[in-house]
PDB file of C-alpha atoms and ligand atoms in Angstrom:
ATOM      1  CA  MET T   1    -192.319-126.530 -24.714  1.00 91.00           C
ATOM      2  CA  SER T   2    -195.512-128.328 -24.018  1.00 97.00           C
ATOM      3  CA  LYS T   3    -198.330-127.424 -26.314  1.00 98.00           C
ATOM      4  CA  LEU T   4    -202.166-127.523 -26.975  1.00 98.00           C
ATOM      5  CA  TYR T   5    -202.762-129.590 -29.912  1.00 98.00           C
ATOM      6  CA  PHE T   6    -205.945-129.944 -31.930  1.00 98.00           C
ATOM      7  CA  ARG T   7    -206.336-132.824 -34.412  1.00 98.00           C
ATOM      8  CA  TYR T   8    -209.445-132.370 -36.307  1.00 97.00           C
ATOM      9  CA  GLY T   9    -210.932-134.491 -39.098  1.00 96.00           C
ATOM     10  CA  ALA T  10    -214.297-135.618 -40.426  1.00 95.00           C
ATOM     11  CA  MET T  11    -216.669-138.392 -38.998  1.00 91.00           C
ATOM     12  CA  GLY T  12    -214.793-141.672 -39.182  1.00 91.00           C
ATOM     13  CA  CYS T  13    -211.384-140.491 -40.166  1.00 93.00           C
ATOM     14  CA  GLY T  14    -209.854-142.386 -37.185  1.00 94.00           C
ATOM     15  CA  LYS T  15    -209.607-139.635 -34.566  1.00 96.00           C
ATOM     16  CA  THR T  16    -210.347-142.014 -31.534  1.00 95.00           C
ATOM     17  CA  MET T  17    -207.970-144.541 -33.009  1.00 96.00           C
ATOM     18  CA  GLN T  18    -205.145-142.096 -33.045  1.00 97.00           C
ATOM     19  CA  LEU T  19    -205.839-140.972 -29.477  1.00 98.00           C
ATOM     20  CA  LEU T  20    -205.673-144.519 -28.370  1.00 97.00           C
ATOM     21  CA  GLN T  21    -202.536-145.039 -30.167  1.00 97.00           C
ATOM     22  CA  VAL T  22    -200.938-141.942 -28.486  1.00 98.00           C
ATOM     23  CA  ALA T  23    -202.252-143.196 -24.963  1.00 98.00           C
ATOM     24  CA  PHE T  24    -200.796-146.697 -25.805  1.00 97.00           C
ATOM     25  CA  ASN T  25    -197.223-145.234 -26.752  1.00 98.00           C
ATOM     26  CA  TYR T  26    -196.971-143.266 -23.549  1.00 97.00           C
ATOM     27  CA  GLU T  27    -197.998-146.235 -21.397  1.00 97.00           C
ATOM     28  CA  GLU T  28    -195.912-148.702 -23.177  1.00 97.00           C
ATOM     29  CA  ARG T  29    -193.028-146.368 -22.149  1.00 97.00           C
ATOM     30  CA  GLY T  30    -193.910-146.314 -18.553  1.00 96.00           C
ATOM     31  CA  HIS T  31    -195.853-142.881 -18.699  1.00 97.00           C
ATOM     32  CA  GLN T  32    -199.268-142.045 -17.511  1.00 97.00           C
ATOM     33  CA  VAL T  33    -201.954-140.269 -19.399  1.00 98.00           C
ATOM     34  CA  LEU T  34    -205.450-138.666 -18.413  1.00 97.00           C
ATOM     35  CA  VAL T  35    -208.219-139.450 -21.132  1.00 97.00           C
ATOM     36  CA  MET T  36    -211.244-137.351 -20.978  1.00 95.00           C
ATOM     37  CA  LYS T  37    -214.415-136.882 -22.994  1.00 93.00           C
ATOM     38  CA  PRO T  38    -217.557-134.767 -22.805  1.00 89.00           C
ATOM     39  CA  LYS T  39    -220.756-136.175 -21.340  1.00 88.00           C
ATOM     40  CA  THR T  40    -222.380-134.867 -24.433  1.00 78.00           C
ATOM     41  CA  ASP T  41    -221.123-137.919 -26.276  1.00 57.00           C
ATOM     42  CA  THR T  42    -223.239-140.537 -24.324  1.00 63.00           C
ATOM     43  CA  LYS T  43    -223.491-143.124 -26.921  1.00 64.00           C
ATOM     44  CA  ASN T  44    -220.668-145.187 -25.446  1.00 70.00           C
ATOM     45  CA  GLY T  45    -220.850-144.334 -21.701  1.00 77.00           C
ATOM     46  CA  GLU T  46    -217.460-143.956 -20.298  1.00 87.00           C
ATOM     47  CA  LYS T  47    -215.648-145.865 -22.986  1.00 90.00           C
ATOM     48  CA  LEU T  48    -213.989-144.706 -26.256  1.00 91.00           C
ATOM     49  CA  LEU T  49    -214.846-147.131 -29.143  1.00 89.00           C
ATOM     50  CA  THR T  50    -213.197-147.307 -32.453  1.00 91.00           C
ATOM     51  CA  ARG T  51    -214.684-148.941 -35.607  1.00 88.00           C
ATOM     52  CA  ILE T  52    -211.770-151.098 -35.987  1.00 89.00           C
ATOM     53  CA  GLY T  53    -211.737-152.491 -32.581  1.00 91.00           C
ATOM     54  CA  PRO T  54    -209.466-151.120 -29.865  1.00 92.00           C
ATOM     55  CA  GLU T  55    -211.365-149.312 -26.992  1.00 92.00           C
ATOM     56  CA  ARG T  56    -210.717-148.063 -23.508  1.00 95.00           C
ATOM     57  CA  LYS T  57    -212.418-146.432 -20.462  1.00 94.00           C
ATOM     58  CA  VAL T  58    -212.004-142.734 -20.080  1.00 94.00           C
ATOM     59  CA  ASP T  59    -210.626-141.156 -16.527  1.00 94.00           C
ATOM     60  CA  PHE T  60    -213.260-138.543 -16.717  1.00 93.00           C
ATOM     61  CA  CYS T  61    -216.460-137.590 -18.566  1.00 93.00           C
ATOM     62  CA  PHE T  62    -217.113-133.742 -18.186  1.00 90.00           C
ATOM     63  CA  SER T  63    -220.063-131.633 -18.426  1.00 93.00           C
ATOM     64  CA  LYS T  64    -220.301-128.126 -19.730  1.00 94.00           C
ATOM     65  CA  THR T  65    -220.026-126.892 -16.346  1.00 96.00           C
ATOM     66  CA  ASP T  66    -216.846-128.723 -15.167  1.00 96.00           C
ATOM     67  CA  ASN T  67    -213.618-126.861 -14.996  1.00 97.00           C
ATOM     68  CA  VAL T  68    -211.190-129.170 -16.536  1.00 97.00           C
ATOM     69  CA  PHE T  69    -208.223-127.318 -15.301  1.00 98.00           C
ATOM     70  CA  ASP T  70    -209.458-128.255 -11.698  1.00 97.00           C
ATOM     71  CA  PHE T  71    -210.010-131.791 -12.800  1.00 96.00           C
ATOM     72  CA  VAL T  72    -206.331-132.013 -14.132  1.00 97.00           C
ATOM     73  CA  SER T  73    -204.857-130.214 -11.110  1.00 97.00           C
ATOM     74  CA  LYS T  74    -206.454-132.896  -8.710  1.00 96.00           C
ATOM     75  CA  HIS T  75    -205.146-135.769 -10.903  1.00 96.00           C
ATOM     76  CA  LEU T  76    -201.499-134.645 -11.670  1.00 97.00           C
ATOM     77  CA  LYS T  77    -200.543-138.100 -10.453  1.00 95.00           C
ATOM     78  CA  LYS T  78    -201.666-141.622 -11.587  1.00 91.00           C
ATOM     79  CA  GLY T  79    -200.332-144.827 -10.244  1.00 86.00           C
ATOM     80  CA  GLY T  80    -197.747-142.627  -8.180  1.00 91.00           C
ATOM     81  CA  LYS T  81    -196.414-141.012 -11.425  1.00 93.00           C
ATOM     82  CA  LYS T  82    -197.002-137.525 -12.974  1.00 95.00           C
ATOM     83  CA  ILE T  83    -199.203-137.580 -15.840  1.00 97.00           C
ATOM     84  CA  SER T  84    -197.474-136.929 -19.196  1.00 98.00           C
ATOM     85  CA  CYS T  85    -200.086-136.026 -21.399  1.00 98.00           C
ATOM     86  CA  VAL T  86    -204.003-135.145 -21.264  1.00 98.00           C
ATOM     87  CA  LEU T  87    -205.904-136.750 -24.169  1.00 98.00           C
ATOM     88  CA  ILE T  88    -209.343-135.439 -25.002  1.00 98.00           C
ATOM     89  CA  ASP T  89    -211.863-137.048 -27.318  1.00 96.00           C
ATOM     90  CA  GLU T  90    -214.851-135.401 -29.074  1.00 94.00           C
ATOM     91  CA  ALA T  91    -213.157-131.914 -28.208  1.00 96.00           C
ATOM     92  CA  GLN T  92    -215.638-129.808 -30.368  1.00 95.00           C
ATOM     93  CA  PHE T  93    -218.121-130.367 -27.493  1.00 93.00           C
ATOM     94  CA  LEU T  94    -215.965-128.511 -25.186  1.00 96.00           C
ATOM     95  CA  THR T  95    -217.074-124.985 -24.021  1.00 96.00           C
ATOM     96  CA  ALA T  96    -214.598-121.914 -25.016  1.00 97.00           C
ATOM     97  CA  ASP T  97    -213.964-121.615 -21.407  1.00 98.00           C
ATOM     98  CA  GLN T  98    -212.806-125.311 -21.229  1.00 98.00           C
ATOM     99  CA  VAL T  99    -210.678-124.973 -23.950  1.00 98.00           C
ATOM    100  CA  ASP T 100    -208.951-121.924 -22.151  1.00 98.00           C
ATOM    101  CA  GLU T 101    -208.767-124.289 -19.211  1.00 98.00           C
ATOM    102  CA  LEU T 102    -206.883-126.915 -21.356  1.00 98.00           C
ATOM    103  CA  MET T 103    -204.451-123.981 -22.301  1.00 98.00           C
ATOM    104  CA  GLN T 104    -204.024-123.231 -18.553  1.00 98.00           C
ATOM    105  CA  VAL T 105    -203.132-126.847 -18.075  1.00 98.00           C
ATOM    106  CA  VAL T 106    -200.255-126.587 -20.672  1.00 98.00           C
ATOM    107  CA  THR T 107    -198.984-123.333 -19.473  1.00 98.00           C
ATOM    108  CA  GLU T 108    -199.081-124.011 -15.707  1.00 98.00           C
ATOM    109  CA  PHE T 109    -198.169-127.630 -15.643  1.00 97.00           C
ATOM    110  CA  GLY T 110    -196.173-127.950 -18.780  1.00 98.00           C
ATOM    111  CA  ILE T 111    -198.280-130.970 -19.688  1.00 98.00           C
ATOM    112  CA  PRO T 112    -199.208-131.347 -23.347  1.00 98.00           C
ATOM    113  CA  VAL T 113    -202.885-131.484 -24.106  1.00 98.00           C
ATOM    114  CA  MET T 114    -204.027-133.329 -27.299  1.00 98.00           C
ATOM    115  CA  ALA T 115    -207.637-132.655 -28.360  1.00 98.00           C
ATOM    116  CA  TYR T 116    -209.451-134.634 -31.150  1.00 98.00           C
ATOM    117  CA  GLY T 117    -212.692-133.615 -32.798  1.00 97.00           C
ATOM    118  CA  LEU T 118    -214.722-132.382 -35.623  1.00 95.00           C
ATOM    119  CA  ARG T 119    -213.993-128.957 -37.114  1.00 94.00           C
ATOM    120  CA  LEU T 120    -217.521-128.204 -38.176  1.00 91.00           C
ATOM    121  CA  ASN T 121    -221.034-129.629 -37.730  1.00 90.00           C
ATOM    122  CA  PHE T 122    -223.076-131.161 -40.330  1.00 90.00           C
ATOM    123  CA  ARG T 123    -225.009-127.818 -41.411  1.00 89.00           C
ATOM    124  CA  LEU T 124    -221.636-126.235 -42.323  1.00 87.00           C
ATOM    125  CA  THR T 125    -223.499-122.855 -42.514  1.00 81.00           C
ATOM    126  CA  ASP T 126    -223.275-121.472 -38.882  1.00 74.00           C
ATOM    127  CA  GLY T 127    -220.938-121.093 -36.065  1.00 79.00           C
ATOM    128  CA  GLY T 128    -220.394-124.790 -35.671  1.00 86.00           C
ATOM    129  CA  PHE T 129    -218.959-126.289 -32.470  1.00 93.00           C
ATOM    130  CA  GLU T 130    -217.824-123.646 -29.759  1.00 94.00           C
ATOM    131  CA  GLY T 131    -214.854-126.079 -28.684  1.00 96.00           C
ATOM    132  CA  ALA T 132    -213.644-126.707 -32.208  1.00 96.00           C
ATOM    133  CA  THR T 133    -213.785-122.818 -32.953  1.00 96.00           C
ATOM    134  CA  ARG T 134    -211.832-122.083 -29.874  1.00 97.00           C
ATOM    135  CA  LEU T 135    -209.300-124.652 -30.487  1.00 98.00           C
ATOM    136  CA  LEU T 136    -208.845-123.441 -34.000  1.00 97.00           C
ATOM    137  CA  GLN T 137    -208.394-120.012 -32.625  1.00 97.00           C
ATOM    138  CA  ILE T 138    -205.610-120.733 -29.745  1.00 98.00           C
ATOM    139  CA  ALA T 139    -204.211-124.354 -30.204  1.00 98.00           C
ATOM    140  CA  HIS T 140    -200.300-124.229 -30.689  1.00 98.00           C
ATOM    141  CA  ASP T 141    -200.573-127.033 -33.236  1.00 98.00           C
ATOM    142  CA  ILE T 142    -203.450-127.815 -35.565  1.00 98.00           C
ATOM    143  CA  ASP T 143    -203.363-130.712 -37.911  1.00 98.00           C
ATOM    144  CA  GLU T 144    -205.852-132.604 -40.005  1.00 97.00           C
ATOM    145  CA  ILE T 145    -206.582-136.402 -39.990  1.00 97.00           C
ATOM    146  CA  LYS T 146    -207.603-136.974 -43.494  1.00 96.00           C
ATOM    147  CA  THR T 147    -210.210-139.391 -44.877  1.00 96.00           C
ATOM    148  CA  ILE T 148    -211.833-140.199 -48.304  1.00 97.00           C
ATOM    149  CA  CYS T 149    -215.339-139.317 -49.419  1.00 97.00           C
ATOM    150  CA  GLU T 150    -217.298-142.135 -51.405  1.00 96.00           C
ATOM    151  CA  CYS T 151    -216.367-140.516 -54.692  1.00 98.00           C
ATOM    152  CA  GLY T 152    -212.511-140.750 -53.908  1.00 98.00           C
ATOM    153  CA  ARG T 153    -212.081-137.073 -53.114  1.00 98.00           C
ATOM    154  CA  LYS T 154    -210.769-135.793 -49.743  1.00 97.00           C
ATOM    155  CA  ALA T 155    -213.748-135.694 -47.332  1.00 97.00           C
ATOM    156  CA  THR T 156    -214.047-132.614 -45.172  1.00 96.00           C
ATOM    157  CA  CYS T 157    -217.714-132.314 -44.392  1.00 95.00           C
ATOM    158  CA  ASN T 158    -219.940-134.367 -42.055  1.00 94.00           C
ATOM    159  CA  ALA T 159    -223.304-135.094 -43.630  1.00 95.00           C
ATOM    160  CA  ARG T 160    -226.269-136.332 -41.651  1.00 95.00           C
ATOM    161  CA  PHE T 161    -228.615-138.917 -43.073  1.00 96.00           C
ATOM    162  CA  LEU T 162    -232.066-139.932 -41.527  1.00 96.00           C
ATOM    163  CA  ASN T 163    -233.329-143.212 -42.564  1.00 95.00           C
ATOM    164  CA  GLY T 164    -230.776-142.913 -45.655  1.00 95.00           C
ATOM    165  CA  LYS T 165    -232.034-139.398 -46.613  1.00 96.00           C
ATOM    166  CA  PHE T 166    -229.480-136.301 -46.551  1.00 96.00           C
ATOM    167  CA  VAL T 167    -230.590-133.653 -44.130  1.00 95.00           C
ATOM    168  CA  ALA T 168    -228.868-130.216 -43.825  1.00 92.00           C
ATOM    169  CA  ASP T 169    -230.800-128.770 -40.931  1.00 91.00           C
ATOM    170  CA  GLY T 170    -231.496-129.798 -37.248  1.00 91.00           C
ATOM    171  CA  PRO T 171    -229.859-129.835 -33.831  1.00 87.00           C
ATOM    172  CA  ASP T 172    -226.087-130.600 -33.394  1.00 84.00           C
ATOM    173  CA  ILE T 173    -227.048-133.559 -31.195  1.00 82.00           C
ATOM    174  CA  LEU T 174    -229.896-135.735 -32.200  1.00 84.00           C
ATOM    175  CA  ILE T 175    -231.237-138.003 -29.793  1.00 77.00           C
ATOM    176  CA  ASP T 176    -231.830-141.582 -30.983  1.00 78.00           C
ATOM    177  CA  ASP T 177    -235.717-142.172 -30.926  1.00 80.00           C
ATOM    178  CA  GLY T 178    -235.344-145.964 -31.771  1.00 85.00           C
ATOM    179  CA  LYS T 179    -237.365-145.261 -34.963  1.00 90.00           C
ATOM    180  CA  THR T 180    -235.087-143.090 -37.124  1.00 91.00           C
ATOM    181  CA  GLU T 181    -231.781-144.411 -38.598  1.00 93.00           C
ATOM    182  CA  ILE T 182    -229.249-141.874 -37.908  1.00 92.00           C
ATOM    183  CA  GLU T 183    -226.089-142.107 -39.808  1.00 93.00           C
ATOM    184  CA  TYR T 184    -223.126-139.666 -40.380  1.00 92.00           C
ATOM    185  CA  ARG T 185    -220.978-139.738 -43.618  1.00 95.00           C
ATOM    186  CA  ALA T 186    -217.648-137.955 -44.143  1.00 96.00           C
ATOM    187  CA  ILE T 187    -218.232-136.413 -47.666  1.00 97.00           C
ATOM    188  CA  CYS T 188    -216.357-134.140 -49.966  1.00 97.00           C
ATOM    189  CA  PRO T 189    -217.730-130.392 -50.408  1.00 96.00           C
ATOM    190  CA  LYS T 190    -218.948-131.331 -54.029  1.00 98.00           C
ATOM    191  CA  CYS T 191    -220.997-134.378 -52.929  1.00 97.00           C
ATOM    192  CA  PHE T 192    -222.280-132.159 -49.981  1.00 97.00           C
ATOM    193  CA  ALA T 193    -223.418-129.596 -52.527  1.00 96.00           C
ATOM    194  CA  ASP T 194    -224.863-132.346 -54.749  1.00 97.00           C
ATOM    195  CA  TYR T 195    -226.805-133.991 -51.822  1.00 97.00           C
ATOM    196  CA  LYS T 196    -228.074-130.666 -50.839  1.00 95.00           C
ATOM    197  CA  ALA T 197    -229.439-129.840 -54.290  1.00 96.00           C
ATOM    198  CA  GLY T 198    -231.087-133.149 -54.613  1.00 95.00           C
ATOM    199  CA  LYS T 199    -228.633-134.333 -57.351  1.00 96.00           C
ATOM    200  CA  LYS T 200    -227.369-137.348 -55.718  1.00 89.00           C
TER     201      LYS T 200
HETATM  202 ZN1   ZN U   1    -217.366-136.722 -52.832  1.00 84.53          ZN
END
């Protein structure tokens, strides 16, 4: 049975790298995949980039009003072959409706969908990302891609640093004004609490 998969992990855990590896594995065996990402993530245009090198162009950048089921239904074939898998990067930026549309892709077409994204935003205190929340609610298969905090513990939180200073408040998406250095670090809950309390 095809499934909707959610692979979540903190910033820099290698989500995009894993997505590219899955795409490569399919293509190496002569299968076709559709790779998509939300327009919200505009930093690299239509490309998926990884810190360790590999990159690729996506097939579709979608906005919050796009119906992703409709898009997939119009692109069921690529290079004359039926697509075997749909891969989504930055899946936290999906709307809840779009996650439901991805489930429809799985149930109506029998095509597996693998969504990669963050589980929670950097504030940790509110509803977080709509897409991630919906994926956690309905995905058939949920797994964590693990990474390590600067202290050596498991990192599960995304912390935002502006000009090197920890911040726990602000909008989900910060526009680069060219003056402020925006950095995200994957850290453990203890370090997050220590930064928040000003102990680090
Ligand atoms: Zn830590």
